[in-house]
Amino acid sequence: MYDVIVVGAGPAGCTAAKALAEKGYKVLLVEKFRMPRYKSCSGVLIKKSIELVKKYFGEAVPETAMCIPARNRGMIFTNDVGKEYRFEQEGLNVWRSHFDGWLAEKAKESGAEVMDGVAALSCTEKDGFVEVSLHGQKNYTEGARYVIDCEGVVGALKRQIARQYVGKITGEVPGYITTYQTFNQGSIDLDPHYFYAYLQPELSEYDAWFNVKDDLLVLGVSVKNMDKIGHYYGRFIAYMEEKHRLRIDRQTKEEKWLMPHICPGCRVDYAVGRILFAGEVAGFLNPMGEGISAGMESGYCAAGAVVQHFDDPETVRDAYRQSTENLKSYMQRQWSLVGGMADTFREME
């Protein structure tokens, strides 16, 4: 019997597992992919994320997790009518596989048991604990007093839980945004130390972006309708060729991913019974898909609530909600800022 089973070894899950393990709790951290697992992501750590790493993990992000250019100087947004907004801020450029792998190793060093290649299929609340069905090389079950679900937006576990708690959680986010990006050898007339976001509706159904990782040009678009990826990607490439003298010599990789479509009000599902949600699966996501800081903070808050009120699940749920009030307020302010910047996101203002 574990004290806590944490599902998902991203920033939310690793932070929660480390915080619990270093307090002496018996923790199992399970990840369905083999580590170091990859996630399609900008890999830009904003200043807040850097500070949270130091606060929760006690040291700075290692150079082994970074890519070139290692230092990010901020974000540059172009709104729906072509007006540019510059946000200068210290940041880091990392590969998520290396960064998340380092976080998981730190959780392990603190005493958490880490299992990769193990998927959580379902969980059922029993009398005083949660039974979790796992699948690795075989199917088996484990028990824990609490589960912290940090699977990310496409978490199967939450959908299964939603069928048990109809009306108490959404089960699924109110729609997905599909992201598509390519890695390319070539050249462009833009400073590689910035992350660029383009909010013009003719270029995407959500946003388009450009950044550089290890001298590869990363170009992407996000859509609500997957059938329109080719259409919008083609228009974005043509725009970048015209505006910034983009030249692609060779495409080395392409990838698709999903992120939650955050709606007005920024709904968050915190917990049901002895099962807590953190990170994207809970609904914590900042504009332009920045989920690392929100994942780490919500994971830490979930762990803190369990530590403080271990024998009282109802108080754990209330404490978790209260401890994330500032995080949700921050998320709402960030979405409101983008809503005031472009009609594309006006509903979020």
JSON list of N, CA, C and O in Angstrom, two decimals, residues 30 44 62 81 92 101 155 160 189 205 215 225 232 245 249 253 269 286-287 301 309:
[
{"chain": "A", "resi": 30, "resn": "VAL", "atom": "N", "xyz": [4.31, 6.79, -11.75]},
{"chain": "A", "resi": 30, "resn": "VAL", "atom": "CA", "xyz": [4.23, 5.94, -12.94]},
{"chain": "A", "resi": 30, "resn": "VAL", "atom": "C", "xyz": [4.12, 6.81, -14.19]},
{"chain": "A", "resi": 30, "resn": "VAL", "atom": "O", "xyz": [3.45, 7.84, -14.20]},
{"chain": "A", "resi": 44, "resn": "VAL", "atom": "N", "xyz": [10.35, 26.31, -23.77]},
{"chain": "A", "resi": 44, "resn": "VAL", "atom": "CA", "xyz": [10.83, 27.58, -23.21]},
{"chain": "A", "resi": 44, "resn": "VAL", "atom": "C", "xyz": [10.39, 27.67, -21.76]},
{"chain": "A", "resi": 44, "resn": "VAL", "atom": "O", "xyz": [9.19, 27.63, -21.45]},
{"chain": "A", "resi": 62, "resn": "PRO", "atom": "N", "xyz": [19.88, 22.10, -15.08]},
{"chain": "A", "resi": 62, "resn": "PRO", "atom": "CA", "xyz": [21.22, 21.75, -15.54]},
{"chain": "A", "resi": 62, "resn": "PRO", "atom": "C", "xyz": [21.43, 22.07, -17.02]},
{"chain": "A", "resi": 62, "resn": "PRO", "atom": "O", "xyz": [20.47, 22.05, -17.81]},
{"chain": "A", "resi": 81, "resn": "VAL", "atom": "N", "xyz": [-4.04, 42.08, -36.22]},
{"chain": "A", "resi": 81, "resn": "VAL", "atom": "CA", "xyz": [-3.93, 43.14, -37.23]},
{"chain": "A", "resi": 81, "resn": "VAL", "atom": "C", "xyz": [-2.47, 43.51, -37.49]},
{"chain": "A", "resi": 81, "resn": "VAL", "atom": "O", "xyz": [-2.17, 44.55, -38.08]},
{"chain": "A", "resi": 92, "resn": "LEU", "atom": "N", "xyz": [14.83, 30.17, -20.35]},
{"chain": "A", "resi": 92, "resn": "LEU", "atom": "CA", "xyz": [15.74, 29.12, -20.79]},
{"chain": "A", "resi": 92, "resn": "LEU", "atom": "C", "xyz": [15.10, 28.29, -21.89]},
{"chain": "A", "resi": 92, "resn": "LEU", "atom": "O", "xyz": [13.88, 28.12, -21.93]},
{"chain": "A", "resi": 101, "resn": "GLY", "atom": "N", "xyz": [13.18, 14.33, -17.77]},
{"chain": "A", "resi": 101, "resn": "GLY", "atom": "CA", "xyz": [13.97, 13.22, -17.26]},
{"chain": "A", "resi": 101, "resn": "GLY", "atom": "C", "xyz": [14.76, 13.60, -16.02]},
{"chain": "A", "resi": 101, "resn": "GLY", "atom": "O", "xyz": [14.88, 12.82, -15.07]},
{"chain": "A", "resi": 155, "resn": "GLY", "atom": "N", "xyz": [-5.35, 12.40, -20.84]},
{"chain": "A", "resi": 155, "resn": "GLY", "atom": "CA", "xyz": [-5.33, 11.36, -19.82]},
{"chain": "A", "resi": 155, "resn": "GLY", "atom": "C", "xyz": [-6.54, 10.45, -19.86]},
{"chain": "A", "resi": 155, "resn": "GLY", "atom": "O", "xyz": [-7.68, 10.90, -19.72]},
{"chain": "A", "resi": 160, "resn": "GLN", "atom": "N", "xyz": [-12.00, 7.82, -17.39]},
{"chain": "A", "resi": 160, "resn": "GLN", "atom": "CA", "xyz": [-12.57, 6.67, -16.68]},
{"chain": "A", "resi": 160, "resn": "GLN", "atom": "C", "xyz": [-13.16, 7.12, -15.35]},
{"chain": "A", "resi": 160, "resn": "GLN", "atom": "O", "xyz": [-14.25, 6.70, -14.96]},
{"chain": "A", "resi": 189, "resn": "ASP", "atom": "N", "xyz": [15.45, 35.70, -40.93]},
{"chain": "A", "resi": 189, "resn": "ASP", "atom": "CA", "xyz": [15.89, 36.99, -40.38]},
{"chain": "A", "resi": 189, "resn": "ASP", "atom": "C", "xyz": [15.16, 37.31, -39.08]},
{"chain": "A", "resi": 189, "resn": "ASP", "atom": "O", "xyz": [14.44, 38.31, -38.99]},
{"chain": "A", "resi": 205, "resn": "GLU", "atom": "N", "xyz": [-5.94, 28.66, -36.60]},
{"chain": "A", "resi": 205, "resn": "GLU", "atom": "CA", "xyz": [-7.23, 28.78, -35.90]},
{"chain": "A", "resi": 205, "resn": "GLU", "atom": "C", "xyz": [-7.03, 29.08, -34.43]},
{"chain": "A", "resi": 205, "resn": "GLU", "atom": "O", "xyz": [-8.00, 29.14, -33.67]},
{"chain": "A", "resi": 215, "resn": "ASP", "atom": "N", "xyz": [19.87, 25.03, -33.47]},
{"chain": "A", "resi": 215, "resn": "ASP", "atom": "CA", "xyz": [20.03, 25.53, -34.84]},
{"chain": "A", "resi": 215, "resn": "ASP", "atom": "C", "xyz": [18.97, 25.02, -35.80]},
{"chain": "A", "resi": 215, "resn": "ASP", "atom": "O", "xyz": [19.09, 25.21, -37.02]},
{"chain": "A", "resi": 225, "resn": "ASN", "atom": "N", "xyz": [-9.64, 22.22, -36.22]},
{"chain": "A", "resi": 225, "resn": "ASN", "atom": "CA", "xyz": [-10.02, 21.17, -37.17]},
{"chain": "A", "resi": 225, "resn": "ASN", "atom": "C", "xyz": [-8.75, 20.59, -37.78]},
{"chain": "A", "resi": 225, "resn": "ASN", "atom": "O", "xyz": [-8.03, 21.27, -38.52]},
{"chain": "A", "resi": 232, "resn": "TYR", "atom": "N", "xyz": [-3.31, 25.84, -43.17]},
{"chain": "A", "resi": 232, "resn": "TYR", "atom": "CA", "xyz": [-2.75, 26.92, -42.35]},
{"chain": "A", "resi": 232, "resn": "TYR", "atom": "C", "xyz": [-1.23, 26.86, -42.30]},
{"chain": "A", "resi": 232, "resn": "TYR", "atom": "O", "xyz": [-0.57, 27.91, -42.30]},
{"chain": "A", "resi": 245, "resn": "ARG", "atom": "N", "xyz": [12.07, 36.46, -44.60]},
{"chain": "A", "resi": 245, "resn": "ARG", "atom": "CA", "xyz": [13.04, 35.82, -45.49]},
{"chain": "A", "resi": 245, "resn": "ARG", "atom": "C", "xyz": [13.38, 34.38, -45.03]},
{"chain": "A", "resi": 245, "resn": "ARG", "atom": "O", "xyz": [14.53, 33.97, -45.04]},
{"chain": "A", "resi": 249, "resn": "ASP", "atom": "N", "xyz": [15.87, 24.58, -46.12]},
{"chain": "A", "resi": 249, "resn": "ASP", "atom": "CA", "xyz": [16.69, 23.70, -46.95]},
{"chain": "A", "resi": 249, "resn": "ASP", "atom": "C", "xyz": [16.25, 22.25, -46.84]},
{"chain": "A", "resi": 249, "resn": "ASP", "atom": "O", "xyz": [16.21, 21.53, -47.84]},
{"chain": "A", "resi": 253, "resn": "LYS", "atom": "N", "xyz": [12.02, 16.84, -39.19]},
{"chain": "A", "resi": 253, "resn": "LYS", "atom": "CA", "xyz": [11.03, 16.15, -38.34]},
{"chain": "A", "resi": 253, "resn": "LYS", "atom": "C", "xyz": [9.72, 16.93, -38.36]},
{"chain": "A", "resi": 253, "resn": "LYS", "atom": "O", "xyz": [9.71, 18.15, -38.51]},
{"chain": "A", "resi": 269, "resn": "ASP", "atom": "N", "xyz": [-10.80, 21.35, -12.72]},
{"chain": "A", "resi": 269, "resn": "ASP", "atom": "CA", "xyz": [-11.27, 20.20, -11.94]},
{"chain": "A", "resi": 269, "resn": "ASP", "atom": "C", "xyz": [-10.19, 19.86, -10.92]},
{"chain": "A", "resi": 269, "resn": "ASP", "atom": "O", "xyz": [-9.09, 19.44, -11.30]},
{"chain": "A", "resi": 286, "resn": "ASN", "atom": "N", "xyz": [-1.56, 28.12, -19.29]},
{"chain": "A", "resi": 286, "resn": "ASN", "atom": "CA", "xyz": [-1.46, 29.53, -19.63]},
{"chain": "A", "resi": 286, "resn": "ASN", "atom": "C", "xyz": [-1.50, 29.72, -21.14]},
{"chain": "A", "resi": 286, "resn": "ASN", "atom": "O", "xyz": [-1.37, 28.76, -21.90]},
{"chain": "A", "resi": 287, "resn": "PRO", "atom": "N", "xyz": [-1.67, 30.96, -21.61]},
{"chain": "A", "resi": 287, "resn": "PRO", "atom": "CA", "xyz": [-1.74, 31.22, -23.06]},
{"chain": "A", "resi": 287, "resn": "PRO", "atom": "C", "xyz": [-0.51, 30.70, -23.80]},
{"chain": "A", "resi": 287, "resn": "PRO", "atom": "O", "xyz": [0.58, 30.58, -23.26]},
{"chain": "A", "resi": 301, "resn": "CYS", "atom": "N", "xyz": [1.15, 22.09, -4.94]},
{"chain": "A", "resi": 301, "resn": "CYS", "atom": "CA", "xyz": [0.01, 22.39, -4.07]},
{"chain": "A", "resi": 301, "resn": "CYS", "atom": "C", "xyz": [-0.78, 21.13, -3.73]},
{"chain": "A", "resi": 301, "resn": "CYS", "atom": "O", "xyz": [-1.24, 20.96, -2.59]},
{"chain": "A", "resi": 309, "resn": "HIS", "atom": "N", "xyz": [-3.03, 17.33, 5.46]},
{"chain": "A", "resi": 309, "resn": "HIS", "atom": "CA", "xyz": [-4.33, 16.82, 5.93]},
{"chain": "A", "resi": 309, "resn": "HIS", "atom": "C", "xyz": [-4.51, 15.35, 5.51]},
{"chain": "A", "resi": 309, "resn": "HIS", "atom": "O", "xyz": [-5.60, 14.95, 5.08]}
]
